[in-house]
Each structure stands twice: as structure tokens, then as C-alpha cells.
mmCIF file of C-alpha atoms in Angstrom:
data_model
loop_
_atom_site.group_PDB
_atom_site.id
_atom_site.type_symbol
_atom_site.label_atom_id
_atom_site.label_comp_id
_atom_site.label_asym_id
_atom_site.label_seq_id
_atom_site.Cartn_x
_atom_site.Cartn_y
_atom_site.Cartn_z
ATOM 1 C CA UNK A 18 118.879 91.266 122.797
ATOM 2 C CA UNK A 19 116.784 88.238 122.320
ATOM 3 C CA UNK A 20 113.970 88.840 119.991
ATOM 4 C CA UNK A 21 110.089 87.783 120.632
ATOM 5 C CA UNK A 22 109.758 84.367 122.410
ATOM 6 C CA UNK A 23 107.091 82.742 121.837
ATOM 7 C CA UNK A 24 106.538 78.309 122.818
ATOM 8 C CA UNK A 25 106.224 75.968 122.341
ATOM 9 C CA UNK A 26 106.243 76.359 118.496
ATOM 10 C CA UNK A 27 103.963 73.634 117.778
ATOM 11 C CA UNK A 28 101.126 72.851 120.313
ATOM 12 C CA UNK A 29 98.515 69.322 119.398
ATOM 13 C CA UNK A 30 95.681 69.546 121.577
ATOM 14 C CA UNK A 31 92.260 67.688 120.654
ATOM 15 C CA UNK A 32 88.891 68.980 120.323
ATOM 16 C CA UNK A 33 87.740 70.223 124.050
ATOM 17 C CA UNK A 34 91.085 70.287 125.579
ATOM 18 C CA UNK A 35 92.712 73.878 126.772
ATOM 19 C CA UNK A 36 95.555 75.178 124.994
ATOM 20 C CA UNK A 37 98.194 77.997 126.382
ATOM 21 C CA UNK A 38 100.201 79.959 124.014
ATOM 22 C CA UNK A 39 103.234 82.256 126.079
ATOM 23 C CA UNK A 40 104.932 85.121 124.491
ATOM 24 C CA UNK A 41 108.031 86.979 126.123
ATOM 25 C CA UNK A 42 108.549 90.323 124.812
ATOM 26 C CA UNK A 43 112.003 91.822 123.733
ATOM 27 C CA UNK A 44 113.628 93.294 126.280
ATOM 28 C CA UNK A 45 112.518 96.520 127.111
ATOM 29 C CA UNK A 46 109.274 96.214 125.676
ATOM 30 C CA UNK A 47 105.893 97.039 127.553
ATOM 31 C CA UNK A 48 103.626 96.854 124.822
ATOM 32 C CA UNK A 49 102.296 93.421 123.502
ATOM 33 C CA UNK A 50 99.823 92.259 120.628
ATOM 34 C CA UNK A 51 98.453 88.764 120.014
ATOM 35 C CA UNK A 52 97.703 87.777 116.429
ATOM 36 C CA UNK A 53 96.256 84.842 114.402
ATOM 37 C CA UNK A 54 96.619 83.753 110.884
ATOM 38 C CA UNK A 55 95.053 80.909 109.081
ATOM 39 C CA UNK A 56 96.574 79.591 106.049
ATOM 40 C CA UNK A 57 97.039 81.485 102.876
ATOM 41 C CA UNK A 58 95.632 84.606 104.836
ATOM 42 C CA UNK A 59 96.941 87.994 106.167
ATOM 43 C CA UNK A 60 97.638 88.132 110.156
ATOM 44 C CA UNK A 61 94.095 88.881 112.257
ATOM 45 C CA UNK A 62 94.579 91.202 115.518
ATOM 46 C CA UNK A 63 93.021 89.570 118.135
ATOM 47 C CA UNK A 64 94.259 91.892 121.679
ATOM 48 C CA UNK A 65 96.783 94.510 122.607
ATOM 49 C CA UNK A 66 98.079 94.313 126.090
ATOM 50 C CA UNK A 67 100.285 96.245 128.588
ATOM 51 C CA UNK A 68 101.605 95.014 132.076
ATOM 52 C CA UNK A 69 98.436 93.917 133.643
ATOM 53 C CA UNK A 70 96.170 96.056 131.508
ATOM 54 C CA UNK A 71 94.276 94.814 128.468
ATOM 55 C CA UNK A 72 94.309 97.624 126.390
ATOM 56 C CA UNK A 73 92.403 96.793 122.793
ATOM 57 C CA UNK A 74 90.065 93.315 122.622
ATOM 58 C CA UNK A 75 88.147 94.062 120.009
ATOM 59 C CA UNK A 76 89.816 91.054 117.515
ATOM 60 C CA UNK A 77 89.189 88.722 120.297
ATOM 61 C CA UNK A 78 86.137 86.101 120.387
ATOM 62 C CA UNK A 79 83.732 86.716 123.189
ATOM 63 C CA UNK A 80 84.147 83.010 124.518
ATOM 64 C CA UNK A 81 86.903 80.280 125.150
ATOM 65 C CA UNK A 82 89.706 83.423 124.743
ATOM 66 C CA UNK A 83 91.455 85.261 127.388
ATOM 67 C CA UNK A 84 94.795 87.177 127.310
ATOM 68 C CA UNK A 85 96.790 88.191 130.470
ATOM 69 C CA UNK A 86 100.172 90.208 130.709
ATOM 70 C CA UNK A 87 101.182 90.022 134.354
ATOM 71 C CA UNK A 88 103.681 91.997 136.208
ATOM 72 C CA UNK A 89 106.360 88.804 136.100
ATOM 73 C CA UNK A 90 106.456 86.876 133.497
ATOM 74 C CA UNK A 91 105.736 86.210 129.625
ATOM 75 C CA UNK A 92 102.043 87.182 128.322
ATOM 76 C CA UNK A 93 99.591 84.132 127.765
ATOM 77 C CA UNK A 94 96.985 84.078 125.617
ATOM 78 C CA UNK A 95 94.247 81.041 127.200
ATOM 79 C CA UNK A 96 92.173 79.146 124.502
ATOM 80 C CA UNK A 97 89.661 77.010 126.262
ATOM 81 C CA UNK A 98 87.835 73.643 124.546
ATOM 82 C CA UNK A 99 89.537 74.066 121.939
ATOM 83 C CA UNK A 100 87.522 73.704 118.451
ATOM 84 C CA UNK A 101 88.702 72.546 114.537
ATOM 85 C CA UNK A 102 88.051 76.282 113.748
ATOM 86 C CA UNK A 103 90.790 77.150 116.455
ATOM 87 C CA UNK A 104 93.700 76.001 114.016
ATOM 88 C CA UNK A 105 95.971 78.056 113.117
ATOM 89 C CA UNK A 106 99.340 80.098 113.912
ATOM 90 C CA UNK A 107 99.130 82.327 116.769
ATOM 91 C CA UNK A 108 101.970 85.680 116.662
ATOM 92 C CA UNK A 109 103.003 87.809 119.038
ATOM 93 C CA UNK A 110 104.520 91.210 118.422
ATOM 94 C CA UNK A 111 105.798 93.961 121.226
ATOM 95 C CA UNK A 112 106.858 96.951 121.174
ATOM 96 C CA UNK A 113 108.836 100.069 123.303
ATOM 97 C CA UNK A 114 105.780 102.466 122.983
ATOM 98 C CA UNK A 115 102.584 101.862 121.560
ATOM 99 C CA UNK A 116 103.594 103.513 118.013
ATOM 100 C CA UNK A 117 106.777 102.274 117.856
ATOM 101 C CA UNK A 118 107.164 99.356 115.177
ATOM 102 C CA UNK A 119 106.062 95.592 116.015
ATOM 103 C CA UNK A 120 108.620 93.143 116.028
ATOM 104 C CA UNK A 121 107.051 89.623 116.114
ATOM 105 C CA UNK A 122 107.717 86.005 117.413
ATOM 106 C CA UNK A 123 107.957 82.814 115.273
ATOM 107 C CA UNK A 124 104.683 81.612 116.193
ATOM 108 C CA UNK A 125 102.722 79.113 117.933
ATOM 109 C CA UNK A 126 101.214 76.981 115.512
ATOM 110 C CA UNK A 127 97.846 75.267 117.154
ATOM 111 C CA UNK A 128 96.502 71.795 115.422
ATOM 112 C CA UNK A 129 93.469 70.735 117.049
ATOM 113 C CA UNK A 130 92.649 67.158 116.206
ATOM 114 C CA UNK B 27 92.043 102.420 108.981
ATOM 115 C CA UNK B 28 92.194 103.029 105.069
ATOM 116 C CA UNK B 29 92.296 99.803 102.951
ATOM 117 C CA UNK B 30 94.603 98.899 100.910
ATOM 118 C CA UNK B 31 94.674 96.741 97.793
ATOM 119 C CA UNK B 32 97.991 94.668 96.284
ATOM 120 C CA UNK B 33 98.421 92.365 93.721
ATOM 121 C CA UNK B 34 98.349 88.734 94.917
ATOM 122 C CA UNK B 35 101.305 87.284 93.443
ATOM 123 C CA UNK B 36 104.620 88.419 91.800
ATOM 124 C CA UNK B 37 107.405 86.597 89.785
ATOM 125 C CA UNK B 38 111.100 87.760 89.238
ATOM 126 C CA UNK B 39 114.259 86.432 88.629
ATOM 127 C CA UNK B 40 117.561 87.104 90.820
ATOM 128 C CA UNK B 41 119.351 89.740 90.529
ATOM 129 C CA UNK B 42 116.464 92.249 88.817
ATOM 130 C CA UNK B 43 114.309 95.015 90.346
ATOM 131 C CA UNK B 44 110.997 94.130 91.902
ATOM 132 C CA UNK B 45 108.357 97.058 92.506
ATOM 133 C CA UNK B 46 105.130 96.032 94.400
ATOM 134 C CA UNK B 47 102.496 98.800 94.380
ATOM 135 C CA UNK B 48 100.123 99.268 97.071
ATOM 136 C CA UNK B 49 96.480 101.662 96.183
ATOM 137 C CA UNK B 50 95.308 103.234 99.524
ATOM 138 C CA UNK B 51 92.722 105.686 97.937
ATOM 139 C CA UNK B 52 90.958 106.667 101.316
ATOM 140 C CA UNK B 53 94.744 107.098 103.142
ATOM 141 C CA UNK B 54 94.204 110.075 106.021
ATOM 142 C CA UNK B 55 96.636 112.803 107.063
ATOM 143 C CA UNK B 56 97.738 111.136 109.608
ATOM 144 C CA UNK B 57 98.568 108.124 108.200
ATOM 145 C CA UNK B 58 101.924 106.293 107.087
ATOM 146 C CA UNK B 59 102.458 103.692 105.156
ATOM 147 C CA UNK B 60 104.642 100.535 106.349
ATOM 148 C CA UNK B 61 105.806 97.568 104.528
ATOM 149 C CA UNK B 62 106.277 93.732 106.090
ATOM 150 C CA UNK B 63 107.952 91.157 104.758
ATOM 151 C CA UNK B 64 107.112 87.707 105.772
ATOM 152 C CA UNK B 65 108.962 84.394 105.231
ATOM 153 C CA UNK B 66 107.135 81.189 105.661
ATOM 154 C CA UNK B 67 107.056 79.687 109.170
ATOM 155 C CA UNK B 68 107.855 83.183 110.945
ATOM 156 C CA UNK B 69 106.294 86.060 112.022
ATOM 157 C CA UNK B 70 106.277 89.392 109.709
ATOM 158 C CA UNK B 71 109.572 91.665 109.525
ATOM 159 C CA UNK B 72 109.369 95.398 109.550
ATOM 160 C CA UNK B 73 110.883 97.001 106.327
ATOM 161 C CA UNK B 74 110.389 100.460 105.925
ATOM 162 C CA UNK B 75 108.222 103.162 107.028
ATOM 163 C CA UNK B 76 107.310 106.184 105.138
ATOM 164 C CA UNK B 77 104.749 109.477 104.563
ATOM 165 C CA UNK B 78 105.499 111.374 101.474
ATOM 166 C CA UNK B 79 108.151 111.323 98.455
ATOM 167 C CA UNK B 80 111.180 108.620 98.910
ATOM 168 C CA UNK B 81 112.080 106.731 102.086
ATOM 169 C CA UNK B 82 115.351 104.169 101.330
ATOM 170 C CA UNK B 83 117.195 102.003 103.734
ATOM 171 C CA UNK B 84 119.743 99.339 103.283
ATOM 172 C CA UNK B 85 116.708 96.723 102.500
ATOM 173 C CA UNK B 86 114.905 98.888 100.362
ATOM 174 C CA UNK B 87 113.162 101.941 98.989
ATOM 175 C CA UNK B 88 109.917 103.256 99.240
ATOM 176 C CA UNK B 89 108.327 106.017 96.691
ATOM 177 C CA UNK B 90 105.053 107.679 97.657
ATOM 178 C CA UNK B 91 103.334 110.209 95.106
ATOM 179 C CA UNK B 92 102.229 113.502 95.941
ATOM 180 C CA UNK B 93 98.289 112.497 96.354
ATOM 181 C CA UNK B 94 99.199 109.502 99.041
ATOM 182 C CA UNK B 95 97.242 107.311 97.262
ATOM 183 C CA UNK B 96 99.405 104.598 96.777
ATOM 184 C CA UNK B 97 102.813 103.552 97.527
ATOM 185 C CA UNK B 98 105.725 101.128 95.817
ATOM 186 C CA UNK B 99 108.294 99.465 97.293
ATOM 187 C CA UNK B 100 110.982 98.753 95.369
ATOM 188 C CA UNK B 101 113.352 96.010 95.732
ATOM 189 C CA UNK B 102 116.768 96.196 94.212
ATOM 190 C CA UNK B 103 118.046 93.327 93.071
ATOM 191 C CA UNK B 104 116.391 90.502 94.319
ATOM 192 C CA UNK B 105 118.038 87.114 95.427
ATOM 193 C CA UNK B 106 116.017 83.954 96.134
ATOM 194 C CA UNK B 107 116.146 84.843 99.902
ATOM 195 C CA UNK B 108 113.497 87.570 99.048
ATOM 196 C CA UNK B 109 110.732 85.235 97.684
ATOM 197 C CA UNK B 110 108.251 85.818 100.498
ATOM 198 C CA UNK B 111 104.613 87.623 101.240
ATOM 199 C CA UNK B 112 104.613 91.412 101.434
ATOM 200 C CA UNK B 113 102.161 93.236 103.207
ATOM 201 C CA UNK B 114 101.280 97.136 103.039
ATOM 202 C CA UNK B 115 100.079 98.417 105.777
ATOM 203 C CA UNK B 116 98.296 101.804 106.457
ATOM 204 C CA UNK B 117 97.258 103.612 109.409
ATOM 205 C CA UNK B 118 98.070 106.559 112.404
ATOM 206 C CA UNK B 119 100.670 105.859 114.306
ATOM 207 C CA UNK B 120 99.388 107.679 117.418
ATOM 208 C CA UNK B 121 96.165 105.764 117.141
ATOM 209 C CA UNK B 122 96.055 102.953 114.031
ATOM 210 C CA UNK B 123 99.525 101.031 114.792
ATOM 211 C CA UNK B 124 98.100 99.206 117.833
ATOM 212 C CA UNK B 125 96.408 96.598 115.932
ATOM 213 C CA UNK B 126 98.038 96.052 112.193
ATOM 214 C CA UNK B 127 95.537 95.595 109.717
ATOM 215 C CA UNK B 128 97.082 93.211 107.095
ATOM 216 C CA UNK B 129 95.284 91.643 103.873
ATOM 217 C CA UNK B 130 96.652 89.081 102.313
ATOM 218 C CA UNK B 131 99.602 90.776 100.861
ATOM 219 C CA UNK B 132 101.810 89.977 97.475
ATOM 220 C CA UNK B 133 103.569 86.876 97.170
ATOM 221 C CA UNK B 134 106.702 86.964 95.922
ATOM 222 C CA UNK B 135 108.627 84.589 94.050
ATOM 223 C CA UNK B 136 112.300 84.949 92.843
ATOM 224 C CA UNK B 137 113.462 82.102 90.511
ATOM 225 C CA UNK B 138 117.387 81.625 89.713
#
């Protein structure tokens, strides 16, 4: 059973460009979470999604960031008009139910130049 | 969600037992205590979860006193590969674990 998959593993964008981060949850998992980690800090929750629904986006910046988890395909975290402060590691996690332990992917390291 | 406090870093040598203590003075009745491990350039990995007394699995033990205001993660006979950041999280599995709240964790360095 493959783990949580994230791609790309590394992404370089210039200021103003768009970044698209993809997450495929573990098989049988319908709950997806996105976290952001700045250097030397703990992970910060961004958004929690189920298939076709955003359940909790309290950790998402109000502008430029959006997330989706369509009926088919991976979950997408989209950052428009990236700025240097968006440079971080973005981790996706999935769980079978909302209260089960979360399994994390390897992360996508975004660098904004 | 209950706030947690852990030491910033710890040092140990191979073969020793390591105990990492986490304080959570305002833990709620329905809260569980969960520990995650994170290696460099990887996502966190669940280690152990408990509610009270003692929990043991193949990786670690978790000791929780009766007042539940603290907990101790015990790693028996650590090896170099146990060098990682360890996070203590507190929350209600039915409501609070939808968004895990990570502090800065404890950075464990195991030396030969």
C-alpha cells in the first residue's frame, strides 16, 4: 500500500508566478490535510478537506491560497502570485477517518526566487 | 487545543534510554496525547498515542501520570537513526485532531 504521494518534491518559482502542489492520499483515505513548515519551526495547519468539500480552512491565508480535493484525482494546493515569504516545505497528510492518525507525505519544498 | 511545552533539544549516546517530557497543564478531559517523529526533509511520522497510565508499542513507551498534566516519551536503547525532532501534541480525537498543532518540538541528537 503506497504511502501519501506528493509532487513535485522540489519546486522553484519566481515572484509573481503560480505554484501548484499535488497530493495523492493513501488508498482508502478520504480525508486530506495540508500543513506548512518554515525553517526551524513546527508544522502549521492550513486546510482540511474531504472529497469535494473544504471542511476547515482556518489556517489558510485569505488571499492567493486555495485548495481542492476533487472527486477524482489528487488534492491540489494552489498559490497564486507567489512571494518570497511563501518559501517553505508544504506537507500533505491523509487519514481514513477524521479522528484517525494522519499519515504524512514527503513534502514539497517551494523556493521563491 | 491544549498548549504543550517541551525541551528544545536533547543529546544522547547510542544504546542509552532517552526520556522526553512534555508539559500540558490545561489538558482537557477528552484530550489524548500523541507523539510524532520527524526526520530531516521528511514528513512527521506517528509514534504513539495514549490517554492515561502507560502505553507501549514496538517503538516507544508513553508514560502519563494520574493528573495527566505531563507525559514522557521513552525511547529504549536509542541508535543514530533516532536523531530527529519529536513533537508532543494534545487534542480530542473526535474534534481536535483534524488540525494537528505542532510546537517547535524537541530536537534529539544521538551520538556514537
